Amino acid sequence: MTSKGFKVNELGKRNKVAIEPKVYEEQTPKAGFTEYAEKLNGRLAMIGFVSLIAVEVITGQGLIGWLTNL
């Protein structure tokens, strides 16, 4: 039972503290194979692949050959 934003206990006395909001617990997992983690992993893989192709186009050699000639 509430009375103008205050809780009323079983004896009819008002609590001096305002009503607390209901706690919401997010159901999605924070770790593991989540949708966000998979999207991030895919995007980073695409960036790496495009970077590898750019190195081959710019240097004229593959990645291993370019790294051994430094």
N, CA and C of each residue as an Amber inpcrd file, in Angstrom:
protein
   210
   0.8450000  -1.1780000   0.0000000   0.0000000   0.0000000   0.0000000
   0.8930000   1.2450000   0.0000000   0.5490000   2.2350000  -0.8000000
   1.3400000   3.4640000  -0.8630000   0.4690000   4.6560000  -0.5330000
   1.1360000   5.7000000  -0.0660000   0.4310000   6.9280000   0.2600000
   1.2680000   8.1040000  -0.2010000   0.9310000   8.6690000  -1.3670000
   1.6110000   9.8220000  -1.9410000   3.1240000   9.6290000  -2.0360000
   3.5440000   8.4910000  -2.5840000   4.9580000   8.2470000  -2.8120000
   5.6920000   7.6470000  -1.6330000   5.0130000   7.3380000  -0.5600000
   5.6440000   6.7180000   0.5970000   5.0780000   5.3310000   0.8000000
   5.9010000   4.4520000   1.3220000   5.4240000   3.1100000   1.6470000
   4.7460000   3.1390000   2.9990000   3.7160000   2.3170000   3.1270000
   3.0160000   2.1720000   4.4010000   3.1860000   0.7200000   4.8320000
   3.6870000   0.5120000   6.0380000   3.9050000  -0.8610000   6.5030000
   2.6050000  -1.4710000   6.9870000   2.7030000  -2.7140000   7.4830000
   1.4950000  -3.4300000   7.8910000   0.8070000  -2.8120000   9.1050000
   1.4960000  -1.9410000   9.8600000   0.8930000  -1.2620000  11.0130000
   0.2450000   0.0650000  10.6270000   0.3520000   0.4510000   9.3620000
  -0.2590000   1.6890000   8.8980000   0.6430000   2.8990000   9.0390000
   1.9220000   2.6850000   9.4180000   2.8540000   3.8030000   9.5550000
   3.5620000   4.0380000   8.2370000   3.7330000   5.3180000   7.8850000
   4.4290000   5.6540000   6.6570000   5.9310000   5.5430000   6.8490000
   6.5800000   5.0710000   5.8260000   8.0280000   5.0190000   5.8070000
   8.5320000   6.4050000   5.4040000   9.6510000   6.8500000   5.9410000
  10.1690000   8.1870000   5.6290000  10.9890000   8.2020000   4.3440000
  11.1710000   7.0360000   3.7560000  11.9590000   6.9320000   2.5360000
  11.0050000   6.8050000   1.3550000  11.3340000   7.4630000   0.2680000
  10.4940000   7.3800000  -0.9300000  10.5180000   5.9710000  -1.4900000
   9.5410000   5.6490000  -2.3100000   9.4540000   4.3240000  -2.9190000
  10.6280000   4.1430000  -3.8690000  11.3080000   3.0190000  -3.7400000
  12.4400000   2.7290000  -4.6040000  11.9390000   2.1480000  -5.9170000
  12.6430000   2.4430000  -6.9990000  12.2220000   1.8640000  -8.2770000
  12.4800000   0.3680000  -8.2950000  11.7530000  -0.3470000  -9.1430000
  11.9540000  -1.7840000  -9.2750000  13.2960000  -2.0390000  -9.9460000
  13.9860000  -3.0480000  -9.4760000  15.2930000  -3.3880000 -10.0170000
  15.0960000  -4.1860000 -11.2910000  15.7810000  -3.7820000 -12.3410000
  15.7120000  -4.4730000 -13.6160000  17.0370000  -5.1750000 -13.8520000
  16.9930000  -6.4650000 -14.0550000  18.1990000  -7.2360000 -14.3320000
  18.2140000  -7.5890000 -15.8060000  19.2720000  -7.1790000 -16.4720000
  19.3670000  -7.4470000 -17.8980000  19.5960000  -8.9380000 -18.1230000
  18.8680000  -9.5170000 -19.0540000  18.9160000 -10.9470000 -19.2840000
  19.9910000 -11.3690000 -20.2770000  20.5630000 -10.4090000 -21.0240000
  21.5860000 -10.7720000 -22.0030000  22.9100000 -11.0010000 -21.2940000
  23.6550000 -12.0250000 -21.6910000  24.9300000 -12.3060000 -21.0420000
  25.9740000 -11.2490000 -21.3890000  26.8970000 -11.0050000 -20.4720000
  27.9460000 -10.0050000 -20.6820000  29.1930000 -10.6060000 -21.3190000
  29.3570000 -11.9220000 -21.2560000  30.5450000 -12.5630000 -21.7920000
  30.1220000 -13.7560000 -22.6420000  31.0450000 -14.2450000 -23.4470000
  30.7580000 -15.4080000 -24.2720000  30.3900000 -15.0160000 -25.6900000
  29.6920000 -15.8980000 -26.3690000  29.3350000 -15.6920000 -27.7640000
  28.0530000 -14.8760000 -27.8750000  28.1640000 -13.5970000 -27.5560000
  27.0110000 -12.7160000 -27.6740000  26.9630000 -12.1370000 -29.0840000
  25.8400000 -11.5770000 -29.4450000  25.6900000 -10.9800000 -30.7780000
  26.6700000  -9.8230000 -30.9640000  26.8540000  -9.0110000 -29.9180000
  27.7710000  -7.8800000 -30.0170000  29.2100000  -8.3560000 -30.2230000
  29.6260000  -9.3820000 -29.4740000  30.9900000  -9.8950000 -29.5950000
  31.2410000 -10.4660000 -30.9860000  30.2580000 -11.1540000 -31.5240000
  30.4170000 -11.7300000 -32.8520000  30.5080000 -10.6420000 -33.9220000
  29.6990000  -9.5920000 -33.7930000  29.7770000  -8.4890000 -34.7620000
  31.1210000  -7.7910000 -34.6850000  31.6030000  -7.5490000 -33.4700000
  32.8980000  -6.8850000 -33.2940000  34.0160000  -7.7390000 -33.8650000
  33.9920000  -9.0340000 -33.6030000  35.0140000  -9.9340000 -34.1130000
  35.0080000  -9.9450000 -35.6400000  33.8470000  -9.9820000 -36.2430000
  33.7520000  -9.9680000 -37.6970000  34.2660000  -8.6710000 -38.2990000
  33.9440000  -7.5660000 -37.6730000  34.3990000  -6.2700000 -38.1840000
  35.9120000  -6.1280000 -38.0740000  36.4870000  -6.5930000 -36.9660000
  37.9410000  -6.5370000 -36.8170000  38.6300000  -7.4620000 -37.8140000
  38.0390000  -8.6070000 -38.0960000  38.6040000  -9.5190000 -39.0900000
  38.5770000  -8.8730000 -40.4810000  37.4880000  -8.1610000 -40.8050000
  37.4110000  -7.4850000 -42.1020000  38.4630000  -6.3940000 -42.2210000
  38.6850000  -5.6490000 -41.1380000  39.7090000  -4.5960000 -41.1560000
  41.0900000  -5.2130000 -41.3620000  41.3620000  -6.3250000 -40.6720000
  42.6470000  -6.9980000 -40.8270000  42.8520000  -7.5320000 -42.2290000
  41.8150000  -8.1080000 -42.8110000  41.9180000  -8.6560000 -44.1620000
  42.1730000  -7.5540000 -45.1900000  41.4560000  -6.4440000 -45.0740000
  41.6530000  -5.3270000 -46.0020000  43.0490000  -4.7330000 -45.8150000
  43.5210000  -4.6670000 -44.5780000  44.8760000  -4.1570000 -44.3230000
  45.9280000  -5.0630000 -44.9510000  45.7300000  -6.3770000 -44.8690000
  46.6520000  -7.3240000 -45.4850000  46.7050000  -7.1410000 -46.9940000
  45.5540000  -6.9660000 -47.6160000  45.5180000  -6.7410000 -49.0640000
  46.1940000  -5.4100000 -49.4030000  46.0030000  -4.3840000 -48.5910000
  46.6390000  -3.0810000 -48.8430000  48.1570000  -3.1930000 -48.7650000
  48.6710000  -3.9510000 -47.8060000  50.1270000  -4.1410000 -47.6960000
  50.6540000  -4.8470000 -48.9320000  49.9460000  -5.8550000 -49.4260000
  50.3990000  -6.5640000 -50.6200000  50.3640000  -5.6680000 -51.8540000
  49.3550000  -4.8190000 -51.9730000  49.2580000  -3.9330000 -53.1360000
  50.3460000  -2.8640000 -53.0800000  50.5780000  -2.2920000 -51.9040000
  51.5510000  -1.2020000 -51.7780000  52.9790000  -1.7090000 -51.9420000
  53.3330000  -2.8370000 -51.3350000  54.7190000  -3.3290000 -51.3680000
  54.9870000  -4.2610000 -52.5320000  53.9670000  -4.8710000 -53.1120000
  54.1810000  -5.8270000 -54.1980000  54.5960000  -7.1960000 -53.6950000
  54.6040000  -7.3980000 -52.3950000  54.9750000  -8.6790000 -51.8030000
  53.8740000  -9.1220000 -50.8500000  53.9100000 -10.4100000 -50.5100000
  52.9920000 -10.9050000 -49.5000000  53.4290000 -10.4400000 -48.1210000
  52.6250000 -10.6890000 -47.1260000  52.9340000 -10.2320000 -45.7670000
  54.2160000 -10.8540000 -45.2420000  54.4080000 -12.1510000 -45.4220000
  55.6100000 -12.8260000 -44.9280000  56.8540000 -12.2820000 -45.6300000
  56.7820000 -12.1270000 -46.9370000  57.9150000 -11.5880000 -47.6860000
  58.2350000 -10.1600000 -47.2800000  57.2050000  -9.3690000 -47.0340000
  57.4160000  -7.9690000 -46.6190000  58.0560000  -7.9130000 -45.2330000
  57.6120000  -8.7820000 -44.3130000  58.1640000  -8.7750000 -42.9680000
  59.6100000  -9.2800000 -42.9360000  59.9870000 -10.2100000 -43.8040000
  61.3600000 -10.7110000 -43.8090000  62.3350000  -9.7470000 -44.4690000
  61.8340000  -8.8120000 -45.2610000  62.7100000  -7.8430000 -45.9360000
  62.8450000  -6.5280000 -45.1890000  62.2950000  -6.4370000 -44.0020000
  62.4130000  -5.1840000 -43.2480000  63.8040000  -5.0650000 -42.7820000
